């Protein structure tokens, strides 16, 4: 069965799940457990946001990286971006160019800081409240792994919505590469550290401030593989009941995978701020998502549109 057929089946299963939206049962792994409730729900809408996750690929030539960044911010459907692999010689120039285009960026640039991650936003829509970095695990060199990795963790950036005064918090992260087998984790230091990373990240969604809490990141574990196999310590196993990805809510139809076969770039909404039904206490509802093509990076940006309700 091709992944395209699988994608269509997942969407069908999503729509069928609407009739069981009030059930607490996680369902069969062959079906998506949540409904794709995209029609407008009761309540005042504060804004409809475009949240993008993009791994810029730090080995790109400067002109190609700059072109990618300008292409992404030129998309009027994008308001907030979580970047990965920003430890690159070209990224300070990208930040300066974004600033001239009306975008602000939080990135902690210091010798041992998380300059692998950054969050940008449209200045006319948001202002910075706070930003922080938490390291989950240290790095490893060639003596420990065939695929060396830097210290990994996550950034938390809280923004104030200028129109309403409400708070949007963005959690951006990047897991180690070379961690999955398709059905589970590889037996490597990379995978062991990634499982530690996922365990800690699960608690972050419940703890960070914000009227709406969203997430971005390169998880280096394919959504379909993880959802089908649900390995112990995997993305679904750890994040379920803490945060929901756009894939989980909307399925995979219309979202082209990175590198032709891997849905590894994620957008999230924390469960406590997620809204699927009229009675839900959350404020954020997925409206749609799409991957973008025409980029030089080896990743496709993933953009989720999120309706933000006043609750």
mmCIF file of C-alpha atoms in Angstrom:
data_model
loop_
_atom_site.group_PDB
_atom_site.id
_atom_site.type_symbol
_atom_site.label_atom_id
_atom_site.label_comp_id
_atom_site.label_asym_id
_atom_site.label_seq_id
_atom_site.Cartn_x
_atom_site.Cartn_y
_atom_site.Cartn_z
ATOM 1 C CA UNK A 1 0.000 0.000 0.000
ATOM 2 C CA UNK A 2 1.463 3.401 -0.932
ATOM 3 C CA UNK A 3 1.768 6.231 1.567
ATOM 4 C CA UNK A 4 -0.569 8.334 -0.604
ATOM 5 C CA UNK A 5 -3.298 5.698 -0.215
ATOM 6 C CA UNK A 6 -2.533 5.488 3.485
ATOM 7 C CA UNK A 7 -2.907 9.272 3.741
ATOM 8 C CA UNK A 8 -6.347 9.133 2.160
ATOM 9 C CA UNK A 9 -7.403 6.330 4.450
ATOM 10 C CA UNK A 10 -6.260 8.312 7.457
ATOM 11 C CA UNK A 11 -8.384 11.272 6.430
ATOM 12 C CA UNK A 12 -11.421 9.040 5.925
ATOM 13 C CA UNK A 13 -10.844 7.586 9.366
ATOM 14 C CA UNK A 14 -10.578 11.086 10.783
ATOM 15 C CA UNK A 15 -13.974 12.084 9.397
ATOM 16 C CA UNK A 16 -15.529 8.862 10.608
ATOM 17 C CA UNK A 17 -14.212 9.597 14.084
ATOM 18 C CA UNK A 18 -16.434 12.685 14.359
ATOM 19 C CA UNK A 19 -19.339 10.537 15.553
ATOM 20 C CA UNK A 20 -17.173 9.276 18.407
ATOM 21 C CA UNK A 21 -15.708 12.633 19.388
ATOM 22 C CA UNK A 22 -16.868 12.371 22.999
ATOM 23 C CA UNK A 23 -15.200 9.008 23.565
ATOM 24 C CA UNK A 24 -12.159 8.705 25.817
ATOM 25 C CA UNK A 25 -10.992 5.577 23.957
ATOM 26 C CA UNK A 26 -7.707 6.045 22.096
ATOM 27 C CA UNK A 27 -9.060 3.879 19.279
ATOM 28 C CA UNK A 28 -7.324 1.467 16.957
ATOM 29 C CA UNK A 29 -3.877 2.552 15.684
ATOM 30 C CA UNK A 30 -5.235 2.193 12.135
ATOM 31 C CA UNK A 31 -7.539 5.157 12.793
ATOM 32 C CA UNK A 32 -6.876 8.706 13.863
ATOM 33 C CA UNK A 33 -8.305 9.159 17.359
ATOM 34 C CA UNK A 34 -9.466 12.768 17.094
ATOM 35 C CA UNK A 35 -11.883 14.528 14.778
ATOM 36 C CA UNK A 36 -10.842 17.107 12.195
ATOM 37 C CA UNK A 37 -13.323 19.684 13.499
ATOM 38 C CA UNK A 38 -12.478 22.661 11.317
ATOM 39 C CA UNK A 39 -15.845 24.449 11.167
ATOM 40 C CA UNK A 40 -16.031 27.572 13.290
ATOM 41 C CA UNK A 41 -17.172 26.924 16.847
ATOM 42 C CA UNK A 42 -19.143 29.245 19.156
ATOM 43 C CA UNK A 43 -17.195 32.106 20.687
ATOM 44 C CA UNK A 44 -15.313 35.208 19.633
ATOM 45 C CA UNK A 45 -12.236 34.597 17.481
ATOM 46 C CA UNK A 46 -9.192 36.537 18.648
ATOM 47 C CA UNK A 47 -7.180 35.781 15.499
ATOM 48 C CA UNK A 48 -6.371 33.045 13.011
ATOM 49 C CA UNK A 49 -2.649 32.302 13.131
ATOM 50 C CA UNK A 50 -0.256 30.646 10.757
ATOM 51 C CA UNK A 51 2.359 28.685 12.714
ATOM 52 C CA UNK A 52 5.279 27.277 10.718
ATOM 53 C CA UNK A 53 7.981 24.764 11.596
ATOM 54 C CA UNK A 54 11.102 24.876 9.430
ATOM 55 C CA UNK A 55 14.481 23.156 9.577
ATOM 56 C CA UNK A 56 16.677 25.529 7.577
ATOM 57 C CA UNK A 57 19.516 23.004 6.927
ATOM 58 C CA UNK A 58 22.618 24.702 8.241
ATOM 59 C CA UNK A 59 24.888 23.523 5.405
ATOM 60 C CA UNK A 60 23.108 25.599 2.744
ATOM 61 C CA UNK A 61 24.962 28.359 0.924
ATOM 62 C CA UNK A 62 24.049 31.769 2.326
ATOM 63 C CA UNK A 63 22.130 32.955 -0.741
ATOM 64 C CA UNK A 64 19.944 29.829 -0.769
ATOM 65 C CA UNK A 65 19.261 30.021 2.968
ATOM 66 C CA UNK A 66 18.343 33.695 2.664
ATOM 67 C CA UNK A 67 16.030 32.943 -0.254
ATOM 68 C CA UNK A 68 14.288 30.240 1.802
ATOM 69 C CA UNK A 69 13.766 32.570 4.770
ATOM 70 C CA UNK A 70 12.430 35.403 2.621
ATOM 71 C CA UNK A 71 10.118 33.021 0.794
ATOM 72 C CA UNK A 72 8.668 31.801 4.090
ATOM 73 C CA UNK A 73 8.085 35.227 5.664
ATOM 74 C CA UNK A 74 6.613 36.402 2.358
ATOM 75 C CA UNK A 75 3.773 33.920 2.799
ATOM 76 C CA UNK A 76 0.927 35.975 4.312
ATOM 77 C CA UNK A 77 -0.480 32.788 5.854
ATOM 78 C CA UNK A 78 2.570 32.605 8.167
ATOM 79 C CA UNK A 79 2.704 34.687 11.363
ATOM 80 C CA UNK A 80 5.032 32.737 13.685
ATOM 81 C CA UNK A 81 7.973 30.479 12.817
ATOM 82 C CA UNK A 82 9.849 27.918 14.891
ATOM 83 C CA UNK A 83 13.259 27.376 13.270
ATOM 84 C CA UNK A 84 15.680 24.465 13.662
ATOM 85 C CA UNK A 85 19.368 24.130 12.679
ATOM 86 C CA UNK A 86 19.973 27.869 13.077
ATOM 87 C CA UNK A 87 23.547 27.316 14.240
ATOM 88 C CA UNK A 88 24.756 28.480 10.868
ATOM 89 C CA UNK A 89 27.112 31.224 9.720
ATOM 90 C CA UNK A 90 24.337 32.718 7.640
ATOM 91 C CA UNK A 91 21.602 32.918 10.279
ATOM 92 C CA UNK A 92 22.640 36.240 11.899
ATOM 93 C CA UNK A 93 22.301 37.796 8.437
ATOM 94 C CA UNK A 94 18.899 36.131 8.071
ATOM 95 C CA UNK A 95 17.795 37.609 11.401
ATOM 96 C CA UNK A 96 18.888 41.099 10.366
ATOM 97 C CA UNK A 97 17.037 40.799 7.073
ATOM 98 C CA UNK A 98 13.902 39.553 8.822
ATOM 99 C CA UNK A 99 14.076 42.499 11.211
ATOM 100 C CA UNK A 100 14.074 44.914 8.269
ATOM 101 C CA UNK A 101 11.012 43.082 6.941
ATOM 102 C CA UNK A 102 8.995 43.584 10.139
ATOM 103 C CA UNK A 103 9.862 40.366 11.994
ATOM 104 C CA UNK A 104 11.420 39.947 15.437
ATOM 105 C CA UNK A 105 13.359 36.844 16.491
ATOM 106 C CA UNK A 106 14.288 35.256 19.834
ATOM 107 C CA UNK A 107 17.500 33.271 19.797
ATOM 108 C CA UNK A 108 19.879 32.886 22.729
ATOM 109 C CA UNK A 109 23.271 33.320 21.111
ATOM 110 C CA UNK A 110 26.038 32.510 23.553
ATOM 111 C CA UNK A 111 28.938 30.017 23.590
ATOM 112 C CA UNK A 112 26.900 27.217 25.161
ATOM 113 C CA UNK A 113 23.477 28.493 24.181
ATOM 114 C CA UNK A 114 20.710 26.947 22.074
ATOM 115 C CA UNK A 115 21.581 28.700 18.861
ATOM 116 C CA UNK A 116 20.312 25.608 17.051
ATOM 117 C CA UNK A 117 16.769 26.947 17.702
ATOM 118 C CA UNK A 118 14.977 30.254 17.148
ATOM 119 C CA UNK A 119 11.439 31.652 17.061
ATOM 120 C CA UNK A 120 10.325 34.559 14.843
ATOM 121 C CA UNK A 121 7.070 36.508 14.709
ATOM 122 C CA UNK A 122 5.425 39.412 12.907
ATOM 123 C CA UNK A 123 6.218 42.534 14.930
ATOM 124 C CA UNK A 124 2.898 44.222 14.148
ATOM 125 C CA UNK A 125 0.998 41.273 15.636
ATOM 126 C CA UNK A 126 3.076 40.279 18.677
ATOM 127 C CA UNK A 127 5.554 41.604 21.208
ATOM 128 C CA UNK A 128 8.023 39.556 23.229
ATOM 129 C CA UNK A 129 7.194 38.771 26.854
ATOM 130 C CA UNK A 130 9.861 36.183 27.660
ATOM 131 C CA UNK A 131 12.170 33.583 26.168
ATOM 132 C CA UNK A 132 14.075 30.727 27.764
ATOM 133 C CA UNK A 133 16.200 27.690 26.918
ATOM 134 C CA UNK A 134 16.246 24.354 28.722
ATOM 135 C CA UNK A 135 18.882 21.735 27.943
ATOM 136 C CA UNK A 136 17.624 18.158 28.192
ATOM 137 C CA UNK A 137 20.821 16.305 27.399
ATOM 138 C CA UNK A 138 24.402 16.998 26.391
ATOM 139 C CA UNK A 139 25.996 16.349 23.043
ATOM 140 C CA UNK A 140 27.989 13.322 21.878
ATOM 141 C CA UNK A 141 30.993 13.077 19.579
ATOM 142 C CA UNK A 142 32.378 10.411 17.268
ATOM 143 C CA UNK A 143 33.681 8.401 20.218
ATOM 144 C CA UNK A 144 30.075 7.739 21.310
ATOM 145 C CA UNK A 145 28.049 7.649 18.099
ATOM 146 C CA UNK A 146 28.357 7.368 14.327
ATOM 147 C CA UNK A 147 26.027 10.382 14.089
ATOM 148 C CA UNK A 148 27.373 13.053 16.483
ATOM 149 C CA UNK A 149 24.825 15.424 17.968
ATOM 150 C CA UNK A 150 24.936 18.722 19.895
ATOM 151 C CA UNK A 151 23.280 19.418 23.247
ATOM 152 C CA UNK A 152 19.522 19.180 22.745
ATOM 153 C CA UNK A 153 16.595 20.774 24.504
ATOM 154 C CA UNK A 154 13.828 23.245 23.805
ATOM 155 C CA UNK A 155 13.105 26.956 23.791
ATOM 156 C CA UNK A 156 9.954 28.513 25.214
ATOM 157 C CA UNK A 157 9.004 31.916 23.806
ATOM 158 C CA UNK A 158 5.967 33.778 25.139
ATOM 159 C CA UNK A 159 4.449 36.543 23.016
ATOM 160 C CA UNK A 160 1.714 39.084 23.716
ATOM 161 C CA UNK A 161 -0.905 39.449 21.002
ATOM 162 C CA UNK A 162 -1.083 43.188 20.318
ATOM 163 C CA UNK A 163 -4.742 43.145 19.345
ATOM 164 C CA UNK A 164 -6.069 41.357 22.439
ATOM 165 C CA UNK A 165 -3.331 41.352 25.071
ATOM 166 C CA UNK A 166 -3.538 37.564 25.273
ATOM 167 C CA UNK A 167 -0.485 35.346 25.460
ATOM 168 C CA UNK A 168 0.797 32.921 22.834
ATOM 169 C CA UNK A 169 3.586 30.564 23.897
ATOM 170 C CA UNK A 170 5.730 28.726 21.349
ATOM 171 C CA UNK A 171 7.750 25.614 22.281
ATOM 172 C CA UNK A 172 10.414 24.850 19.662
ATOM 173 C CA UNK A 173 12.632 21.768 19.682
ATOM 174 C CA UNK A 174 14.801 19.414 17.608
ATOM 175 C CA UNK A 175 15.409 15.739 18.397
ATOM 176 C CA UNK A 176 18.496 13.754 17.467
ATOM 177 C CA UNK A 177 18.862 12.312 13.990
ATOM 178 C CA UNK A 178 19.183 8.607 13.223
ATOM 179 C CA UNK A 179 16.813 7.399 15.957
ATOM 180 C CA UNK A 180 14.091 5.291 14.292
ATOM 181 C CA UNK A 181 13.853 1.914 12.575
ATOM 182 C CA UNK A 182 10.312 2.356 11.241
ATOM 183 C CA UNK A 183 8.698 0.270 13.987
ATOM 184 C CA UNK A 184 10.743 1.558 16.891
ATOM 185 C CA UNK A 185 13.961 3.106 18.087
ATOM 186 C CA UNK A 186 17.460 2.216 17.007
ATOM 187 C CA UNK A 187 19.801 0.826 19.643
ATOM 188 C CA UNK A 188 22.023 3.920 19.752
ATOM 189 C CA UNK A 189 23.034 6.747 22.039
ATOM 190 C CA UNK A 190 21.095 9.065 19.717
ATOM 191 C CA UNK A 191 17.862 7.173 20.333
ATOM 192 C CA UNK A 192 18.429 6.829 24.080
ATOM 193 C CA UNK A 193 18.867 10.583 24.409
ATOM 194 C CA UNK A 194 15.875 11.248 22.165
ATOM 195 C CA UNK A 195 13.647 9.156 24.435
ATOM 196 C CA UNK A 196 14.865 11.202 27.391
ATOM 197 C CA UNK A 197 14.091 14.345 25.388
ATOM 198 C CA UNK A 198 10.535 13.203 24.633
ATOM 199 C CA UNK A 199 9.828 12.267 28.250
ATOM 200 C CA UNK A 200 10.780 15.730 29.462
ATOM 201 C CA UNK A 201 9.003 17.519 26.632
ATOM 202 C CA UNK A 202 5.704 15.843 27.548
ATOM 203 C CA UNK A 203 5.643 17.729 30.848
ATOM 204 C CA UNK A 204 6.426 21.072 29.213
ATOM 205 C CA UNK A 205 3.031 21.365 27.510
ATOM 206 C CA UNK A 206 1.282 21.231 30.880
ATOM 207 C CA UNK A 207 3.616 23.683 32.631
ATOM 208 C CA UNK A 208 4.369 26.641 30.364
ATOM 209 C CA UNK A 209 2.227 29.802 30.497
ATOM 210 C CA UNK A 210 -0.034 31.034 27.736
ATOM 211 C CA UNK A 211 -3.663 31.457 26.722
ATOM 212 C CA UNK A 212 -2.715 29.256 23.792
ATOM 213 C CA UNK A 213 0.377 27.030 23.680
ATOM 214 C CA UNK A 214 1.722 25.788 20.352
ATOM 215 C CA UNK A 215 4.815 23.853 19.392
ATOM 216 C CA UNK A 216 7.141 23.392 16.447
ATOM 217 C CA UNK A 217 10.029 21.068 15.775
ATOM 218 C CA UNK A 218 11.961 18.492 13.815
ATOM 219 C CA UNK A 219 11.300 15.229 15.673
ATOM 220 C CA UNK A 220 13.267 12.936 13.344
ATOM 221 C CA UNK A 221 10.605 10.238 13.803
ATOM 222 C CA UNK A 222 8.062 9.789 11.032
ATOM 223 C CA UNK A 223 4.504 10.471 12.187
ATOM 224 C CA UNK A 224 2.979 7.555 10.309
ATOM 225 C CA UNK A 225 5.584 5.054 11.502
ATOM 226 C CA UNK A 226 5.246 6.261 15.077
ATOM 227 C CA UNK A 227 1.448 6.345 15.040
ATOM 228 C CA UNK A 228 1.141 2.887 13.478
ATOM 229 C CA UNK A 229 3.702 1.146 15.714
ATOM 230 C CA UNK A 230 3.404 3.329 18.852
ATOM 231 C CA UNK A 231 6.783 2.249 20.259
ATOM 232 C CA UNK A 232 7.400 2.625 23.977
ATOM 233 C CA UNK A 233 8.881 6.041 24.620
ATOM 234 C CA UNK A 234 7.971 7.271 21.126
ATOM 235 C CA UNK A 235 6.297 10.495 20.066
ATOM 236 C CA UNK A 236 2.705 9.252 20.447
ATOM 237 C CA UNK A 237 3.474 7.277 23.605
ATOM 238 C CA UNK A 238 4.940 10.296 25.408
ATOM 239 C CA UNK A 239 3.118 13.323 23.975
ATOM 240 C CA UNK A 240 -0.445 11.920 23.784
ATOM 241 C CA UNK A 241 -2.728 13.561 26.371
ATOM 242 C CA UNK A 242 -0.239 16.433 26.662
ATOM 243 C CA UNK A 243 -0.234 17.858 23.120
ATOM 244 C CA UNK A 244 -1.776 17.050 19.740
ATOM 245 C CA UNK A 245 0.017 17.440 16.432
ATOM 246 C CA UNK A 246 -1.718 18.759 13.339
ATOM 247 C CA UNK A 247 -1.201 15.320 11.749
ATOM 248 C CA UNK A 248 -3.191 13.704 14.553
ATOM 249 C CA UNK A 249 -6.115 16.087 14.110
ATOM 250 C CA UNK A 250 -6.118 16.696 10.359
ATOM 251 C CA UNK A 251 -4.533 13.584 8.886
ATOM 252 C CA UNK A 252 -1.870 13.599 6.177
ATOM 253 C CA UNK A 253 -3.777 14.422 3.005
ATOM 254 C CA UNK A 254 -2.274 17.408 1.215
ATOM 255 C CA UNK A 255 0.894 17.394 3.318
ATOM 256 C CA UNK A 256 3.902 16.232 1.329
ATOM 257 C CA UNK A 257 6.547 14.523 3.455
ATOM 258 C CA UNK A 258 10.130 15.687 3.853
ATOM 259 C CA UNK A 259 12.662 13.747 1.745
ATOM 260 C CA UNK A 260 9.809 12.043 -0.083
ATOM 261 C CA UNK A 261 8.717 9.715 2.694
ATOM 262 C CA UNK A 262 9.021 11.175 6.210
ATOM 263 C CA UNK A 263 6.547 13.338 8.117
ATOM 264 C CA UNK A 264 9.061 14.503 10.742
ATOM 265 C CA UNK A 265 8.335 18.248 10.937
ATOM 266 C CA UNK A 266 5.584 18.897 13.472
ATOM 267 C CA UNK A 267 3.235 21.637 14.673
ATOM 268 C CA UNK A 268 1.500 21.088 18.027
ATOM 269 C CA UNK A 269 -1.198 22.539 20.277
ATOM 270 C CA UNK A 270 -1.020 21.727 23.984
ATOM 271 C CA UNK A 271 -4.054 19.659 24.986
ATOM 272 C CA UNK A 272 -5.046 22.086 27.730
ATOM 273 C CA UNK A 273 -5.407 24.844 25.118
ATOM 274 C CA UNK A 274 -6.809 22.647 22.304
ATOM 275 C CA UNK A 275 -10.399 23.044 21.121
ATOM 276 C CA UNK A 276 -12.150 20.356 19.076
ATOM 277 C CA UNK A 277 -15.762 20.754 20.186
ATOM 278 C CA UNK A 278 -17.940 23.609 21.382
ATOM 279 C CA UNK A 279 -17.769 22.460 24.996
ATOM 280 C CA UNK A 280 -13.968 22.192 25.112
ATOM 281 C CA UNK A 281 -12.269 24.693 27.439
ATOM 282 C CA UNK A 282 -9.313 25.219 25.082
ATOM 283 C CA UNK A 283 -8.810 28.210 22.808
ATOM 284 C CA UNK A 284 -6.873 26.829 19.805
ATOM 285 C CA UNK A 285 -8.525 24.966 16.927
ATOM 286 C CA UNK A 286 -6.689 23.558 13.920
ATOM 287 C CA UNK A 287 -8.183 24.889 10.694
ATOM 288 C CA UNK A 288 -5.830 23.297 8.173
ATOM 289 C CA UNK A 289 -2.214 22.489 7.458
ATOM 290 C CA UNK A 290 0.061 22.188 4.450
ATOM 291 C CA UNK A 291 3.680 21.642 3.544
ATOM 292 C CA UNK A 292 5.421 24.109 1.263
ATOM 293 C CA UNK A 293 7.577 23.260 -1.738
ATOM 294 C CA UNK A 294 10.170 25.166 -3.733
ATOM 295 C CA UNK A 295 12.697 25.431 -0.880
ATOM 296 C CA UNK A 296 16.425 24.719 -0.967
ATOM 297 C CA UNK A 297 16.451 23.101 2.484
ATOM 298 C CA UNK A 298 16.202 19.325 2.770
ATOM 299 C CA UNK A 299 13.012 19.909 4.821
ATOM 300 C CA UNK A 300 9.649 21.264 3.738
ATOM 301 C CA UNK A 301 8.194 23.961 5.986
ATOM 302 C CA UNK A 302 4.974 22.778 7.634
ATOM 303 C CA UNK A 303 2.352 25.476 8.212
ATOM 304 C CA UNK A 304 -0.721 24.976 10.402
ATOM 305 C CA UNK A 305 -3.537 27.507 10.512
ATOM 306 C CA UNK A 306 -4.959 27.812 14.017
ATOM 307 C CA UNK A 307 -8.169 29.590 15.010
ATOM 308 C CA UNK A 308 -7.670 31.326 18.363
ATOM 309 C CA UNK A 309 -10.827 31.713 20.442
ATOM 310 C CA UNK A 310 -11.481 34.009 23.369
ATOM 311 C CA UNK A 311 -12.268 31.716 26.293
#
